[in-house]
Short mmCIF file of C-alpha atoms in Angstrom, two decimals:
data_model
loop_
_atom_site.label_atom_id
_atom_site.label_comp_id
_atom_site.label_asym_id
_atom_site.label_seq_id
_atom_site.Cartn_x
_atom_site.Cartn_y
_atom_site.Cartn_z
CA ALA A 1 9.46 -11.75 12.17
CA GLN A 2 6.21 -10.31 11.07
CA SER A 3 3.65 -12.58 9.45
CA VAL A 4 0.11 -12.39 8.16
CA ALA A 5 -2.53 -15.06 8.55
CA GLN A 6 -5.65 -15.50 6.52
CA PRO A 7 -7.28 -18.38 8.34
CA GLU A 8 -9.74 -19.29 5.61
CA ASP A 9 -8.53 -20.67 2.29
CA GLN A 10 -12.01 -20.30 0.85
CA VAL A 11 -15.07 -18.22 1.69
CA ASN A 12 -18.43 -18.90 0.06
CA VAL A 13 -21.26 -16.43 0.29
CA ALA A 14 -24.56 -15.96 -1.49
CA GLU A 15 -25.02 -12.90 -3.65
CA GLY A 16 -26.59 -10.08 -1.68
CA ASN A 17 -25.35 -11.36 1.67
CA PRO A 18 -22.64 -9.63 3.69
CA LEU A 19 -19.12 -10.99 3.37
CA THR A 20 -16.10 -11.05 5.65
CA VAL A 21 -12.57 -12.11 4.75
CA LYS A 22 -10.37 -12.42 7.80
CA CYS A 23 -6.82 -11.24 8.35
CA THR A 24 -4.61 -11.20 11.43
CA TYR A 25 -1.00 -10.11 11.77
CA SER A 26 1.65 -11.27 14.17
CA VAL A 27 3.50 -8.21 15.42
CA SER A 28 1.82 -5.49 17.43
CA GLY A 29 2.82 -1.89 17.13
CA ASN A 30 1.81 0.52 14.40
CA PRO A 31 1.43 -1.42 11.18
CA TYR A 32 0.34 -0.25 7.79
CA LEU A 33 -2.30 -2.69 6.56
CA PHE A 34 -3.49 -3.31 3.03
CA TRP A 35 -5.97 -5.41 1.10
CA TYR A 36 -5.42 -6.40 -2.51
CA VAL A 37 -7.61 -8.39 -4.91
CA GLN A 38 -6.42 -10.64 -7.72
CA TYR A 39 -8.67 -11.60 -10.59
CA PRO A 40 -7.74 -14.54 -12.85
CA ASN A 41 -4.79 -13.78 -15.14
CA ARG A 42 -4.49 -10.25 -13.81
CA GLY A 43 -2.17 -8.46 -11.43
CA LEU A 44 -3.02 -7.57 -7.86
CA GLN A 45 -5.21 -4.51 -7.47
CA PHE A 46 -5.21 -2.26 -4.44
CA LEU A 47 -8.50 -2.15 -2.51
CA LEU A 48 -7.83 -0.18 0.66
CA LYS A 49 -5.33 0.57 3.39
CA TYR A 50 -5.10 1.55 7.03
CA ILE A 51 -2.39 3.98 8.04
CA THR A 52 -3.66 5.78 11.10
CA GLY A 53 -6.78 7.41 12.45
CA ASP A 54 -10.28 6.01 12.08
CA ASN A 55 -10.27 2.25 12.52
CA LEU A 56 -12.85 1.76 9.77
CA VAL A 57 -11.50 2.41 6.32
CA LYS A 58 -13.46 2.42 3.09
CA GLY A 59 -12.06 1.39 -0.26
CA SER A 60 -12.88 0.50 -3.80
CA TYR A 61 -15.99 -1.38 -5.00
CA GLY A 62 -17.86 -0.90 -1.72
CA PHE A 63 -15.32 -2.77 0.42
CA GLU A 64 -14.33 -1.67 3.88
CA ALA A 65 -12.06 -3.01 6.61
CA GLU A 66 -11.79 -2.54 10.33
CA PHE A 67 -8.48 -2.27 12.14
CA ASN A 68 -8.56 -3.83 15.60
CA LYS A 69 -5.30 -3.23 17.41
CA SER A 70 -6.09 -5.36 20.45
CA GLN A 71 -6.90 -8.35 18.28
CA THR A 72 -4.23 -7.54 15.67
CA SER A 73 -6.83 -8.00 12.97
CA PHE A 74 -7.84 -6.23 9.78
CA HIS A 75 -10.90 -8.02 8.41
CA LEU A 76 -12.28 -7.11 4.99
CA LYS A 77 -16.03 -6.63 4.73
CA LYS A 78 -18.75 -5.75 2.27
CA PRO A 79 -22.44 -5.31 3.17
CA SER A 80 -23.81 -6.94 0.02
CA ALA A 81 -21.71 -9.32 -2.08
CA LEU A 82 -21.78 -9.42 -5.87
CA VAL A 83 -20.93 -12.37 -8.10
CA SER A 84 -18.26 -10.15 -9.67
CA ASP A 85 -16.51 -9.95 -6.27
CA SER A 86 -15.39 -13.56 -6.73
CA ALA A 87 -11.59 -13.45 -6.72
CA LEU A 88 -8.49 -14.06 -4.62
CA TYR A 89 -7.96 -11.61 -1.77
CA PHE A 90 -4.64 -10.84 -0.10
CA CYS A 91 -3.97 -9.04 3.13
CA ALA A 92 -0.57 -7.38 3.56
CA VAL A 93 1.23 -5.68 6.43
CA ARG A 94 4.17 -3.34 6.49
CA TYR A 95 6.03 -1.54 9.23
CA TYR A 96 8.04 1.59 8.62
CA GLY A 97 11.40 0.69 7.14
CA GLN A 98 10.47 -2.93 6.55
CA ASN A 99 9.13 -4.90 3.65
CA PHE A 100 5.62 -5.83 2.74
CA VAL A 101 4.51 -9.23 3.99
CA PHE A 102 1.53 -10.79 2.26
CA GLY A 103 -0.85 -13.39 3.58
CA PRO A 104 -1.48 -16.64 1.69
CA GLY A 105 -4.73 -15.41 0.20
CA THR A 106 -8.41 -16.25 0.55
CA ARG A 107 -10.51 -17.33 -2.40
CA LEU A 108 -13.92 -15.69 -2.30
CA SER A 109 -16.76 -17.30 -4.21
CA VAL A 110 -20.04 -15.42 -4.45
CA LEU A 111 -22.82 -17.71 -5.52
CA PRO A 112 -25.75 -16.37 -7.55
CA GLY B 1 -2.79 6.05 -17.93
CA ALA B 2 -0.24 3.31 -18.43
CA GLY B 3 0.19 0.89 -15.59
CA VAL B 4 3.08 -1.36 -14.69
CA SER B 5 4.07 -3.59 -17.56
CA GLN B 6 6.12 -6.77 -17.51
CA THR B 7 7.72 -8.69 -20.33
CA PRO B 8 7.58 -11.41 -21.34
CA SER B 9 4.21 -12.56 -20.04
CA ASN B 10 5.38 -16.16 -20.25
CA LYS B 11 8.85 -17.63 -20.33
CA VAL B 12 9.69 -21.28 -20.73
CA THR B 13 13.32 -22.25 -20.33
CA GLU B 14 15.43 -25.28 -19.64
CA LYS B 15 17.17 -26.08 -16.41
CA GLY B 16 20.55 -24.37 -16.23
CA LYS B 17 19.71 -21.53 -18.61
CA TYR B 18 19.85 -17.79 -17.92
CA VAL B 19 16.70 -15.64 -18.02
CA GLU B 20 15.90 -11.94 -17.78
CA LEU B 21 12.54 -10.56 -16.75
CA ARG B 22 11.71 -6.94 -17.41
CA CYS B 23 9.54 -4.50 -15.50
CA ASP B 24 8.47 -1.07 -16.67
CA PRO B 25 6.97 0.84 -13.72
CA ILE B 26 4.51 3.69 -13.70
CA SER B 27 6.25 6.87 -14.81
CA GLY B 28 7.50 8.90 -11.87
CA HIS B 29 7.33 6.07 -9.36
CA THR B 30 10.57 5.98 -7.42
CA ALA B 31 9.99 2.70 -5.60
CA LEU B 32 10.03 -0.63 -7.41
CA TYR B 33 9.52 -4.09 -5.96
CA TRP B 34 9.96 -7.62 -7.20
CA TYR B 35 7.96 -10.51 -5.78
CA ARG B 36 7.65 -14.20 -6.53
CA GLN B 37 4.28 -15.92 -6.31
CA SER B 38 3.93 -19.66 -6.29
CA LEU B 39 0.63 -21.39 -6.87
CA GLY B 40 -1.72 -21.03 -3.94
CA GLN B 41 0.52 -18.60 -2.08
CA GLY B 42 0.80 -14.90 -1.56
CA PRO B 43 3.52 -12.80 -3.14
CA GLU B 44 6.94 -13.33 -1.56
CA PHE B 45 9.22 -10.30 -1.38
CA LEU B 46 12.46 -10.49 -3.34
CA ILE B 47 13.99 -7.02 -3.68
CA TYR B 48 13.08 -3.35 -3.38
CA PHE B 49 14.61 -0.40 -5.24
CA GLN B 50 14.41 3.21 -4.21
CA GLY B 51 15.58 5.06 -7.31
CA THR B 52 18.55 3.28 -8.84
CA GLY B 53 19.76 1.54 -5.73
CA ALA B 54 18.61 -1.69 -4.16
CA ALA B 55 17.36 -0.56 -0.77
CA ASP B 56 16.67 -4.10 0.39
CA ASP B 57 17.59 -7.33 -1.36
CA SER B 58 17.08 -9.58 1.63
CA GLY B 59 14.41 -11.59 -0.15
CA LEU B 60 16.61 -12.84 -2.99
CA PRO B 61 16.87 -16.58 -2.35
CA ASN B 62 20.49 -17.02 -3.41
CA ASP B 63 23.23 -15.53 -5.55
CA ARG B 64 21.69 -16.87 -8.76
CA PHE B 65 19.18 -14.05 -8.51
CA PHE B 66 20.13 -10.47 -9.28
CA ALA B 67 18.22 -7.33 -10.23
CA VAL B 68 19.18 -3.95 -11.61
CA ARG B 69 17.53 -0.61 -12.18
CA PRO B 70 20.29 1.46 -13.79
CA GLU B 71 18.33 4.60 -14.62
CA GLY B 72 15.78 4.51 -11.86
CA SER B 73 12.96 3.41 -14.13
CA VAL B 74 12.96 0.03 -15.91
CA SER B 75 14.19 -2.91 -13.87
CA THR B 76 15.47 -6.31 -14.92
CA LEU B 77 15.42 -9.40 -12.74
CA LYS B 78 18.12 -11.84 -13.78
CA ILE B 79 18.23 -15.50 -12.87
CA GLN B 80 21.31 -17.58 -13.62
CA ARG B 81 21.50 -21.37 -13.87
CA THR B 82 17.75 -21.72 -13.52
CA GLU B 83 16.33 -24.60 -11.51
CA ARG B 84 12.91 -26.24 -11.65
CA GLY B 85 12.15 -24.72 -8.25
CA ASP B 86 12.42 -21.25 -9.77
CA SER B 87 9.17 -21.85 -11.65
CA ALA B 88 6.65 -19.28 -10.43
CA VAL B 89 4.97 -16.04 -11.39
CA TYR B 90 7.31 -13.09 -10.92
CA LEU B 91 5.48 -9.90 -10.03
CA CYS B 92 6.72 -6.36 -10.25
CA ALA B 93 5.14 -3.44 -8.42
CA SER B 94 5.85 0.27 -8.16
CA SER B 95 4.79 3.04 -5.83
CA SER B 96 5.27 6.77 -5.63
CA SER B 97 7.63 6.46 -2.69
CA GLY B 98 8.90 3.48 -0.79
CA LEU B 99 10.42 5.25 2.15
CA ALA B 100 7.23 6.29 3.91
CA GLY B 101 5.97 2.74 3.86
CA TYR B 102 2.29 3.47 3.49
CA ASN B 103 1.97 4.11 -0.22
CA GLU B 104 0.08 1.41 -2.01
CA GLN B 105 1.81 -0.57 -4.70
CA PHE B 106 0.63 -0.93 -8.27
CA PHE B 107 1.29 -4.38 -9.65
CA GLY B 108 2.06 -5.57 -13.13
CA PRO B 109 0.41 -8.66 -14.63
CA GLY B 110 3.44 -10.81 -13.88
CA THR B 111 5.77 -13.06 -15.84
CA ARG B 112 5.07 -16.77 -15.59
CA LEU B 113 8.41 -18.57 -15.58
CA THR B 114 8.50 -22.30 -16.26
CA VAL B 115 11.77 -24.16 -15.93
CA LEU B 116 11.71 -27.57 -17.58
#
């Protein structure tokens, strides 16, 4: 069965520094990969997705993610973190005809 | 425009009672999903509707859980004989099409269910 790992429960980064939130998935093949962000007391918001094509995808709020098929990874990145980026981030994977599987989430704290 | 809405936002009930949770998706979205999110965890898939029919209900934990979407828009998640372990945030999401698999979902704010 497919699964998603987010190996870090918590990521701390200083404002202005680059950030990375890691995601790996279990099943190789041709996945659809997504990142969502959850702010306190709010629903999940879509950030970006990889379907096919260019391995580097750009999304909302200056975030980007790189699909690496050989490492089955889809790490989320941002060149310069903002305090307002502090939130809970979820990686999700889906294969055609199957359900979405979400990772456990990574809490990002950007320190001023 | 209007997003996905869920009512109630909070529901407190007693063990053994019946509850209904409502989801109103984005207009025109044919796919609708229900998830359950426990504290410190990611959303866990429950059921997926394509139109009026349940395309996949493999995530429903047992026969106490049931969901309907009679007119292909609003959906209701029904839980019978609630147990304390059912306490969680129930999330609803919709997308423009579920079949292709790559359309992003739009989530509602969730219903926090507490079973005492």
